[in-house]
Short mmCIF file of C-alpha atoms in Angstrom, two decimals:
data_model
loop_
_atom_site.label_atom_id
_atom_site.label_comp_id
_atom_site.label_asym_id
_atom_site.label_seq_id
_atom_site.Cartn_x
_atom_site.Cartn_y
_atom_site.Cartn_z
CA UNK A 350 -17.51 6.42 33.98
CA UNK A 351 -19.26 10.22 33.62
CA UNK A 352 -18.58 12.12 30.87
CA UNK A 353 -18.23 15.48 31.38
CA UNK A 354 -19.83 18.16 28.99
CA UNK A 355 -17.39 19.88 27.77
CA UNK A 356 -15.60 16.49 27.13
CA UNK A 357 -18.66 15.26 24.83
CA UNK A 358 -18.37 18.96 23.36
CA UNK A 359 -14.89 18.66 22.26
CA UNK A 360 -15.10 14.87 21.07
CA UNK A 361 -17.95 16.03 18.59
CA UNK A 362 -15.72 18.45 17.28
CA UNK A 363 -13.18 16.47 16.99
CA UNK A 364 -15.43 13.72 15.07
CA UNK A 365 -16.80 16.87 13.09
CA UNK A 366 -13.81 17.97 11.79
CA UNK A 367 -13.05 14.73 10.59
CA UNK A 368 -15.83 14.52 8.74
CA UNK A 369 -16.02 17.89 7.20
CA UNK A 370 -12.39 17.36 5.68
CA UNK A 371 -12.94 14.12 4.50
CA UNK A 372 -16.25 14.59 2.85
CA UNK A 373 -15.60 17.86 1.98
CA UNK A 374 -12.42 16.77 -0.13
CA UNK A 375 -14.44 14.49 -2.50
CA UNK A 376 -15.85 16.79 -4.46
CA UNK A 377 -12.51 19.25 -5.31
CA UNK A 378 -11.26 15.89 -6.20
CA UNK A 379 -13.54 14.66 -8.97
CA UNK A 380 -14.18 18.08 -10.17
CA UNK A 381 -10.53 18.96 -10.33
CA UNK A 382 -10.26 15.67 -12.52
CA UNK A 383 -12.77 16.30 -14.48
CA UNK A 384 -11.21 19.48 -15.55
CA UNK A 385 -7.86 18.26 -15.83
CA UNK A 386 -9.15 14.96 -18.25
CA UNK A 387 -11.72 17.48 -20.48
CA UNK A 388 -8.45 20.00 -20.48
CA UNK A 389 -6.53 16.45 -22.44
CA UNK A 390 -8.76 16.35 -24.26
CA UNK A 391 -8.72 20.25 -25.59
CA UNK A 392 -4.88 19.93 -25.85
CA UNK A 393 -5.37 17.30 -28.09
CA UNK A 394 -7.09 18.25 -30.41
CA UNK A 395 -5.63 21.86 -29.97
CA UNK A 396 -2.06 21.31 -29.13
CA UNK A 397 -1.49 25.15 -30.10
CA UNK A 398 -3.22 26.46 -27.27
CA UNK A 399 -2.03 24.44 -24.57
CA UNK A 400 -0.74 27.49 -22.64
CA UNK A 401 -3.86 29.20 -22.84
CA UNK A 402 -6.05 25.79 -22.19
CA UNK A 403 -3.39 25.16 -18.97
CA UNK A 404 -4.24 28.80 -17.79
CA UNK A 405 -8.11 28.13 -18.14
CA UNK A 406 -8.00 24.72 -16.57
CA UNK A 407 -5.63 26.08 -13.35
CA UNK A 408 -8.24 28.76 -12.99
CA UNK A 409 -11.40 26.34 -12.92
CA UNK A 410 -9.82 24.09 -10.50
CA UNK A 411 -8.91 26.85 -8.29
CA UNK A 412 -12.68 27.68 -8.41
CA UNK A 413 -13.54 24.15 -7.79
CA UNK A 414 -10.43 24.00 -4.65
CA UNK A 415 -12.67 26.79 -3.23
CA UNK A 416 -14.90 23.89 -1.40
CA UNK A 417 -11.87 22.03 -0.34
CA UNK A 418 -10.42 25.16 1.56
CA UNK A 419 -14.04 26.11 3.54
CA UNK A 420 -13.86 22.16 4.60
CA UNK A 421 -10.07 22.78 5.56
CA UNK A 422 -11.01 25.81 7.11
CA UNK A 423 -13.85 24.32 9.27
CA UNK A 424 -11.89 21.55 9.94
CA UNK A 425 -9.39 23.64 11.60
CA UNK A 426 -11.67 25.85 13.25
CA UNK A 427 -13.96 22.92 14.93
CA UNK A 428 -10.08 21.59 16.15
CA UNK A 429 -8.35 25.04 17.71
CA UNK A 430 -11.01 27.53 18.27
CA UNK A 431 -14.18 26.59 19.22
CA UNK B 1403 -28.49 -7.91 30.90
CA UNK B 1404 -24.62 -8.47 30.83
CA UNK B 1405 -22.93 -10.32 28.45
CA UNK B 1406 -18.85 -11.73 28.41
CA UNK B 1407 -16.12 -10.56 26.83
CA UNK B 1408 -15.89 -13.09 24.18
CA UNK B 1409 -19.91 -13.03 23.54
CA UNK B 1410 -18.88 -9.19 22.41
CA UNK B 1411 -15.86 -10.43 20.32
CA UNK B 1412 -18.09 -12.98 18.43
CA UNK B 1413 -20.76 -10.28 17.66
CA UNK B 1414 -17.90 -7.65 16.57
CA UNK B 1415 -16.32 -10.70 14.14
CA UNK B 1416 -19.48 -11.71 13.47
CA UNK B 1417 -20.77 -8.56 12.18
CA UNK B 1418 -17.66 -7.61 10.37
CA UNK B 1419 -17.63 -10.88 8.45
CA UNK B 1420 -21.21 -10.09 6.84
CA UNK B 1421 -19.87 -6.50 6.46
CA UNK B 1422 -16.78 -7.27 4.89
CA UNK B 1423 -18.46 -10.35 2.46
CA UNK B 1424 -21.74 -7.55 1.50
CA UNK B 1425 -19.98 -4.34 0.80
CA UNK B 1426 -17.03 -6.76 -1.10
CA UNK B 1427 -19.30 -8.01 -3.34
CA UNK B 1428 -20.56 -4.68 -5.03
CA UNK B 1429 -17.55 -3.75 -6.69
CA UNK B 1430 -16.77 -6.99 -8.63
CA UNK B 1431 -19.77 -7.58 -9.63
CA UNK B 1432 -20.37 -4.01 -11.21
CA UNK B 1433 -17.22 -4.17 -12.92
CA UNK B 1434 -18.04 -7.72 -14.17
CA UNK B 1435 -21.02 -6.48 -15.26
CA UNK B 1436 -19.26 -3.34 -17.34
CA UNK B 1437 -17.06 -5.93 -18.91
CA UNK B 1438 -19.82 -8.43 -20.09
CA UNK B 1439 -21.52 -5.82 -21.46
CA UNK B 1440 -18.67 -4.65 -23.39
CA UNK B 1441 -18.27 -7.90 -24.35
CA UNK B 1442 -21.50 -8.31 -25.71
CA UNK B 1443 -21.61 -5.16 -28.10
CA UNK B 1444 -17.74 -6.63 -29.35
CA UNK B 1445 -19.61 -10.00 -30.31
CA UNK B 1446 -22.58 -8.28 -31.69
CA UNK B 1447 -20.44 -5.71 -34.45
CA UNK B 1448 -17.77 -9.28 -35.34
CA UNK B 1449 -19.19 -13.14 -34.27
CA UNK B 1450 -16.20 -14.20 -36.16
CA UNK B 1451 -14.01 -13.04 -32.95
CA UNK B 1452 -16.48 -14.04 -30.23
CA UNK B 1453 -13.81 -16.86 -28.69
CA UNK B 1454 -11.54 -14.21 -28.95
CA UNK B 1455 -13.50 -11.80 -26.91
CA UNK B 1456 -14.93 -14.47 -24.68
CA UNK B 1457 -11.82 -15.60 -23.74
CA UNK B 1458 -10.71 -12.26 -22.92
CA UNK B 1459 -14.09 -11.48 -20.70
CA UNK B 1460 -13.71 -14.18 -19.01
CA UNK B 1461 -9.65 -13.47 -18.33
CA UNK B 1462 -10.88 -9.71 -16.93
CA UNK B 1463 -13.46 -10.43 -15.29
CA UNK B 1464 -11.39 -13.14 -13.27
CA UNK B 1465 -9.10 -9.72 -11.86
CA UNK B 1466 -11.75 -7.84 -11.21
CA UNK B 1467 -13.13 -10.76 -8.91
CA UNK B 1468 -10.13 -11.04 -6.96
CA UNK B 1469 -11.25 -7.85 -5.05
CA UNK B 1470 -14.11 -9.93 -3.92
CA UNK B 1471 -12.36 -13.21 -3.25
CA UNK B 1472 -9.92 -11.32 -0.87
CA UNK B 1473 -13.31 -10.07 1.14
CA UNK B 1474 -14.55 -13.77 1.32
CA UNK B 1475 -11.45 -14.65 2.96
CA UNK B 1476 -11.23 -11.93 5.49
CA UNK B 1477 -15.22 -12.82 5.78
CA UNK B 1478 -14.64 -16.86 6.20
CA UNK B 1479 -11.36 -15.69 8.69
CA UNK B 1480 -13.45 -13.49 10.93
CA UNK B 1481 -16.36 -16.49 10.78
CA UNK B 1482 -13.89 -19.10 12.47
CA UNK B 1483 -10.95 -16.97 14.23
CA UNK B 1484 -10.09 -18.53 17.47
CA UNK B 1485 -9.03 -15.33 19.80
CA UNK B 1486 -6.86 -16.79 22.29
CA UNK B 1487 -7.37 -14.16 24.92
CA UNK B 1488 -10.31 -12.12 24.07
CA UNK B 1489 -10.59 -8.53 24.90
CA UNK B 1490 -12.91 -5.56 24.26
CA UNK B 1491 -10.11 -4.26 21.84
CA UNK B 1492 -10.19 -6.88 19.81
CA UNK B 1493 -13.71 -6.58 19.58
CA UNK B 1494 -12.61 -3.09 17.62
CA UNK B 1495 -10.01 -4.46 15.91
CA UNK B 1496 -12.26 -7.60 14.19
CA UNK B 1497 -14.99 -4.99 13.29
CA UNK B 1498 -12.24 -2.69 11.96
CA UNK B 1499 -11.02 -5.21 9.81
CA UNK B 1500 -14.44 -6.19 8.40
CA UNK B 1501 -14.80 -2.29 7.78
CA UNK B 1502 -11.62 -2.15 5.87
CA UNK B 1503 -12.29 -4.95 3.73
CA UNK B 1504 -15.60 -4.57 2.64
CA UNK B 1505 -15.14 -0.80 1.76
CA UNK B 1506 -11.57 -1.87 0.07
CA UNK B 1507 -12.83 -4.11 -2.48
CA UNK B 1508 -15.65 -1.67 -3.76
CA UNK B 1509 -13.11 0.29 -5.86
CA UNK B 1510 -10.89 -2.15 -7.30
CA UNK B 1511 -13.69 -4.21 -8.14
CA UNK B 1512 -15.16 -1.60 -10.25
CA UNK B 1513 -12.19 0.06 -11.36
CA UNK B 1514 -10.98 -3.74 -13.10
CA UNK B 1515 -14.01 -3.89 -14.66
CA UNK B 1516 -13.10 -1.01 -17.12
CA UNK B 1517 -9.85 -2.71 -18.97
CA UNK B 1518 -11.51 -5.72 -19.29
CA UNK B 1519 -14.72 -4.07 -21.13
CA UNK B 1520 -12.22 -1.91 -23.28
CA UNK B 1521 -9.72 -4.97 -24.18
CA UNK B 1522 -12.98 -6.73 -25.53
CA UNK B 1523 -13.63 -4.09 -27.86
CA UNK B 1524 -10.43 -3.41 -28.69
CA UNK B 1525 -10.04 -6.84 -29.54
CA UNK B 1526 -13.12 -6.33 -32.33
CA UNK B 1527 -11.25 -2.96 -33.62
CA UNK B 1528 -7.79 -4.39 -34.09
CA UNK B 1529 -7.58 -8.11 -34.16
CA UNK B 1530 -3.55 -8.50 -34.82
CA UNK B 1531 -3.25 -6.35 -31.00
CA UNK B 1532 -5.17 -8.84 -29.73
CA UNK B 1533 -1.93 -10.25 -27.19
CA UNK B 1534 -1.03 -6.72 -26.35
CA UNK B 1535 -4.18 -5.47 -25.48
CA UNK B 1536 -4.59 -8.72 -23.29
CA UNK B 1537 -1.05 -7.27 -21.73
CA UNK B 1538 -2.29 -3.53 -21.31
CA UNK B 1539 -5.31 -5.29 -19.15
CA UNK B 1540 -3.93 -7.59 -17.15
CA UNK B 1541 -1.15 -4.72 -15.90
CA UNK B 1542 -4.01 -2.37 -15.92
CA UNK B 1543 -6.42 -4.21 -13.79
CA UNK B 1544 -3.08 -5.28 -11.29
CA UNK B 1545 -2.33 -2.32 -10.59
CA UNK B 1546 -6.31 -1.41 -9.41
CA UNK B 1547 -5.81 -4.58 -7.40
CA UNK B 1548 -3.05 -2.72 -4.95
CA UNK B 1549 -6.08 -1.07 -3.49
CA UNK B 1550 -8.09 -3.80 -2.07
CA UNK B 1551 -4.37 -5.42 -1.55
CA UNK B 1552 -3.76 -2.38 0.76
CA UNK B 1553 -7.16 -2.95 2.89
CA UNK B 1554 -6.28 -6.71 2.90
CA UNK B 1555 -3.26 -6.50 4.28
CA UNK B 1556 -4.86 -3.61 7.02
CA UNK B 1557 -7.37 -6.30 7.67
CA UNK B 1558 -5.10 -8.89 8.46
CA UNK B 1559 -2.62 -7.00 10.74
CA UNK B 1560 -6.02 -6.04 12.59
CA UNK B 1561 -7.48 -9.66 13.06
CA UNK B 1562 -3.78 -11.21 14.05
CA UNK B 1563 -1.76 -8.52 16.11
CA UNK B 1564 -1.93 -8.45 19.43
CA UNK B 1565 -3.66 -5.86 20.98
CA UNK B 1566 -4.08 -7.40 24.72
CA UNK B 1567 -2.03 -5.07 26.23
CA UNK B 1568 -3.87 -2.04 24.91
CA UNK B 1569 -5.65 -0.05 27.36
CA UNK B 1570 -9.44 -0.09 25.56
CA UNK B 1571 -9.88 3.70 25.60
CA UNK B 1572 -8.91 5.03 23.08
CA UNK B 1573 -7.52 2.21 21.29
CA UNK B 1574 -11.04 0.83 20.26
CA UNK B 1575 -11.50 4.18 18.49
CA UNK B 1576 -7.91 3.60 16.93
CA UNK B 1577 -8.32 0.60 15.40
CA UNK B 1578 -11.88 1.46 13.81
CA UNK B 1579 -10.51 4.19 12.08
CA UNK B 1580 -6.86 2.72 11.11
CA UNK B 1581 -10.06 -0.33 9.56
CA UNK B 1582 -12.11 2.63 7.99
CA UNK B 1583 -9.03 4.83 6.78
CA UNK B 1584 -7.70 2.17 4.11
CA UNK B 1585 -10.96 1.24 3.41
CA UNK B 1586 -12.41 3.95 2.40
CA UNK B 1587 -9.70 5.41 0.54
CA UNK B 1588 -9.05 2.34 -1.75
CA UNK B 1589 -12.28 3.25 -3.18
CA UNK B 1590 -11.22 6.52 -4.93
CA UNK B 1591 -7.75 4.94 -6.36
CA UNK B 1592 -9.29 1.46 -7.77
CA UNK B 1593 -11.82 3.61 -9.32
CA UNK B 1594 -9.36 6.36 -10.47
CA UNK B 1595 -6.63 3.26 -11.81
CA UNK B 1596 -9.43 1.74 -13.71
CA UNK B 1597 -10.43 4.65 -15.56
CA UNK B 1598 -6.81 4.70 -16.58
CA UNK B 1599 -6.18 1.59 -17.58
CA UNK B 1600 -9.60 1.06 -19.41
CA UNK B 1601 -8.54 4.31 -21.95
CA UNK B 1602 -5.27 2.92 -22.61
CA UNK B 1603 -6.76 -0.48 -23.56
CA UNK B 1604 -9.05 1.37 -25.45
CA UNK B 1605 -6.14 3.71 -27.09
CA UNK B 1606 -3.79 0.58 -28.10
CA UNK B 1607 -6.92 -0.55 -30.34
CA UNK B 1608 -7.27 2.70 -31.71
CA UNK B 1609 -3.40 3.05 -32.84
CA UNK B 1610 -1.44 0.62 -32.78
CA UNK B 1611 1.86 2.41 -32.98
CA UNK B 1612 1.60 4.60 -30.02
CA UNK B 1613 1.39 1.43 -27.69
CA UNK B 1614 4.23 2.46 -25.86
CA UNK B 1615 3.19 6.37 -24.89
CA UNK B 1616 0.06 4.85 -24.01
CA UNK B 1617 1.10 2.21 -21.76
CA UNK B 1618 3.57 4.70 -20.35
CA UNK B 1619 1.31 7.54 -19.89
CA UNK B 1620 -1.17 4.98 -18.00
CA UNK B 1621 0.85 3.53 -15.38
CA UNK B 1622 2.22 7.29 -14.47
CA UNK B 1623 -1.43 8.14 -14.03
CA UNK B 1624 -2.23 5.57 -11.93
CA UNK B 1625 0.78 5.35 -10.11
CA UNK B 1626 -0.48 9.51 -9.04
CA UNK B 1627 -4.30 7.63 -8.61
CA UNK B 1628 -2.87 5.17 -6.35
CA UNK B 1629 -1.46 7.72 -3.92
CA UNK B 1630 -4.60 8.65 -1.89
CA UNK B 1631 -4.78 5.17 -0.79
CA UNK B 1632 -1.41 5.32 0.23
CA UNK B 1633 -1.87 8.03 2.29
CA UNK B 1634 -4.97 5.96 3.68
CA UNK B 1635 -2.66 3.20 4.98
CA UNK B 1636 -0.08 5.88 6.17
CA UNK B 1637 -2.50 6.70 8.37
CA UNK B 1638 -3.50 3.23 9.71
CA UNK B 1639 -0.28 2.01 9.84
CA UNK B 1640 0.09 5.08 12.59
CA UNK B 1641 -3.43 4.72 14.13
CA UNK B 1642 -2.43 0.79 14.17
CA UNK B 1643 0.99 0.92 15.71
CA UNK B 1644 1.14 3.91 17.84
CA UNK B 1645 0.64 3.21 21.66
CA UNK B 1646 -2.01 5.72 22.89
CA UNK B 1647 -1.66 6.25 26.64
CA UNK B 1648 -5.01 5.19 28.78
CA UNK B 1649 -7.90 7.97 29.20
CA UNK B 1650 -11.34 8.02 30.23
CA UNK B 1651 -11.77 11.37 27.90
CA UNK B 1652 -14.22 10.55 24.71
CA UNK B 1653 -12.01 13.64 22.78
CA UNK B 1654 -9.32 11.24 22.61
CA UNK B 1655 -11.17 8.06 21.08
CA UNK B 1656 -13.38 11.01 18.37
CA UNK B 1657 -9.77 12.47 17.44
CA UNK B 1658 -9.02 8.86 16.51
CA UNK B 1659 -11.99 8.00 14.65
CA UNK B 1660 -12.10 11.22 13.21
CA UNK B 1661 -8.86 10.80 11.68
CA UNK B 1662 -9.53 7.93 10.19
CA UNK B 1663 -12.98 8.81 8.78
CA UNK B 1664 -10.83 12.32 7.88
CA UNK B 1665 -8.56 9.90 5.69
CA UNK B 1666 -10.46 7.16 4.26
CA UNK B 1667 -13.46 9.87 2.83
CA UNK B 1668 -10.44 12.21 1.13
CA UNK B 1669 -9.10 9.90 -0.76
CA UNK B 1670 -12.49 9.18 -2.45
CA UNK B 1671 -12.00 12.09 -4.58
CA UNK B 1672 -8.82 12.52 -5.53
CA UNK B 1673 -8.03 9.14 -6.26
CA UNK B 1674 -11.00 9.20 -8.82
CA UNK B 1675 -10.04 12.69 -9.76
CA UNK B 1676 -6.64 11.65 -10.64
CA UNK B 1677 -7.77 8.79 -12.45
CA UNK B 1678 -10.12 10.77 -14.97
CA UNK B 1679 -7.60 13.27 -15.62
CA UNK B 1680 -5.11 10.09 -16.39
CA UNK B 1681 -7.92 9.15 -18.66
CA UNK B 1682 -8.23 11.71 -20.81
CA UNK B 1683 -4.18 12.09 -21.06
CA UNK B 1684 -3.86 8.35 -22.17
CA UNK B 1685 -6.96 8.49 -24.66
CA UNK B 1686 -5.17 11.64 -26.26
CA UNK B 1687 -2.05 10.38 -26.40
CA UNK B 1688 -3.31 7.38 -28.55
CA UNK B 1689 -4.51 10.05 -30.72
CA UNK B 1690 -1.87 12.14 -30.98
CA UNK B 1691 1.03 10.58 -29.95
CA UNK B 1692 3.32 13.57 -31.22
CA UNK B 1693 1.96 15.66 -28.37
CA UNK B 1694 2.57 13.01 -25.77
CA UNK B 1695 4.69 15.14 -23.43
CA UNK B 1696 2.12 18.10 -23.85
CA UNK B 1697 -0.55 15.70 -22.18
CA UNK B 1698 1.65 13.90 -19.99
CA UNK B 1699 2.78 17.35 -18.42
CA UNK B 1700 -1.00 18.74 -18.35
CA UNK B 1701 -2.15 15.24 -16.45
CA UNK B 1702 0.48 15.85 -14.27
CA UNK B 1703 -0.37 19.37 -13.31
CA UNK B 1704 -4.16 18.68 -12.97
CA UNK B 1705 -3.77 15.52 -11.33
CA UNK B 1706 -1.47 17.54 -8.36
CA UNK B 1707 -4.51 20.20 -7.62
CA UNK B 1708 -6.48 17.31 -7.20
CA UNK B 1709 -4.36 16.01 -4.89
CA UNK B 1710 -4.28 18.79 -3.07
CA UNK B 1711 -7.56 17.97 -0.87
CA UNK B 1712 -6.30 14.59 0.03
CA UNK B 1713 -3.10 16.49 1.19
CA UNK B 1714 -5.24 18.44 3.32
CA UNK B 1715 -7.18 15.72 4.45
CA UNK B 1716 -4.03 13.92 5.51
CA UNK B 1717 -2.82 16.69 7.46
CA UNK B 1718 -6.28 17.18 9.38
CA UNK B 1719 -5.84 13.27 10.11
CA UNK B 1720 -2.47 13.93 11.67
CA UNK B 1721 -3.03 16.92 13.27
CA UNK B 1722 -6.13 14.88 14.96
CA UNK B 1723 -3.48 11.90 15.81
CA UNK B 1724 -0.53 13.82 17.03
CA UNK B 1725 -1.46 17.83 18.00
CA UNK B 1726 -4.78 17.77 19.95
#
């Protein structure tokens, strides 16, 4: 059986994008948890602000999705473009 | 130097047994080790209470073995299977299996090992809870079971279906992946349940009255925690049970792997993600249980943007099944 080039081209990117999402979601994940459990704990003892410690913690996790979207991103570039 | 069929399917089982058995018994045995230690500071501030706390060591840290026990099955199973009609496939599908289970029982192992450490000190704090805070564990640590239940149950539809009739590209690649998707993501949400369940054992000490908020707030937390590894075994269930028509092209089998790699690594995150956000909402809600739906709402709406990368990482997996 010969594998062509271009074949073993697209199966790496294939294999690439699978691993760039996958890997590249752990992070988001924890931090985004972090952020949501330390954000408990502000509301707690804090329950006034909640708005304003909902507001902050939406903001930081968007920061912290940043990551997540470049893997999604890549991942979707290695699979349509290249 | 050319070997037979079934010499291959012996090394695959072979190799997934020790696989399965050597990544199964890290979990457990860190958690164990978290609870015993727990354990040991409970004795040390109250002897009086040290049958009280042994007992309940000893009742934890028989959950959070379970997660290994299941891996010595699949392990002893792979050791003796007789495959009636050997084939390459199976060779994938035995490996798979070993993959699945040994990665599966990392989380849960660890993730049971929390409640069980936080019941034992809870059980120092507030003697009279002592029953209830054996409850709050036991569901606790069940419910970071599902998990390595999830990659069991993968592991076992991968040793006895049968895959004879399977054309060996790409299903080899199929089957590894369907193996390493639950696997891999079960580590995230027996981690993530744990960290739950360990803060509301921990808040049911702390005050007594708000043992119902707590309890509640928990098992919505980990019920959200368990959902990466749901998506996980979505995803083998389709990489399992979906024909894939014969090719020679290595872009189909990588697609296949890829998706399950895709899968199995995003859950890690989230499903750990989701647990420490539960965390927090279930140790505040012990302490102040008039703000209850405040938290409750907050956990929620954290514990979705951490979702949100295993969401993408399910559609990638999908895309890589089903579009290219």
């Amino acid at each position: 059986m010969a594998i062509e080039g271009a074949d073993i081209v697209k199966a790496a990117a294939f294999l690439g994008a699978g691993l760039a999402m996958g890997l590249g979601a752990i992070g988001p994940g924890v931090g985004e948890g972090m952020a949501a459990a330390k954000t408990c704990e502000a509301i707690g003892r804090n329950p006034k602000e909640a708005g304003l410690l909902t507001r902050t913690m939406l903001v930081g996790q968007a920061v912290s999705e940043s990551t997540g979207i470049y893997s999604l991103v890549i991942a979707l570039l290695l699979l349509f473009v290249v | 130097m050319a070997y037979d069929i079934s010499t291959w399917v012996n090394l695959a089982a072979f190799t997934g047994a020790g696989i399965a058995m050597g990544l199964g018994a890290v979990g457990a045995a860190i958690g164990e080790g978290y609870t015993a230690s727990e354990a040991s500071v409970a004795v040390s501030r109250n002897t009086k209470l040290s049958g009280d706390v042994f007992k309940s060591m000893l009742v934890g840290q028989a959950v959070a073995e379970s997660a290994s026990i299941f891996a010595l099955v699949i392990a002893i199973l792979l050791l003796f299977l007789d495959v009636p009609n050997p084939t390459l496939v199976k060779g994938a599908a035995l490996f798979g299996a070993g993959l699945c289970m040994g990665f599966g029982a990392i989380g849960s192992g660890v993730g049971s090992g929390f409640p069980g450490g936080q019941a034992c000190r809870g059980m120092v704090h507030q003697p009279a809870m002592a029953s209830r805070l054996t409850t709050n564990m036991l569901i606790g640590s069940a419910v970071c079971q599902t998990p390595a239940i999830f990659a069991m149950v993968v592991a076992l539809i991968l040793m006895f279906v049968d895959f004879s009739s399977a054309p060996l590209q790409p299903t080899w690649a199929a089957l590894l992946g369907a193996g390493v998707s639950t696997g891999l993501a079960a580590i995230g949400s027996g981690i993530g349940g744990g960290l739950a369940a360990g803060a509301s054992c921990e808040g049911v000490a702390r005050s007594p009255e708000a043992v119902g908020p707590v309890t509640t707030t928990m098992l919505v937390g980990q019920a959200v925690s368990q959902t990466p590894s749901i998506f996980g075994l979505l995803i083998s269930f389709v990489l399992v049970f979906k024909t894939f028509p014969e090719t020679a092209a290595l872009q189909t089998a990588m697609a296949l792997l890829g998706a399950g790699l895709c899968m199995g690594f995003g859950g890690i995150g989230p499903g750990i993600g989701n647990g420490m956000a539960a965390e927090g909402a279930v140790r505040w809600v012990a302490r102040r249980v008039d703000h209850a739906g405040d938290l409750m709402r907050t956990m929620l709406v954290g514990q979705a943007v951490s979702q949100s990368t295993a969401i993408y990482a399910m559609v990638i997996s999908l895309v890589l099944i089903f579009v290219v």
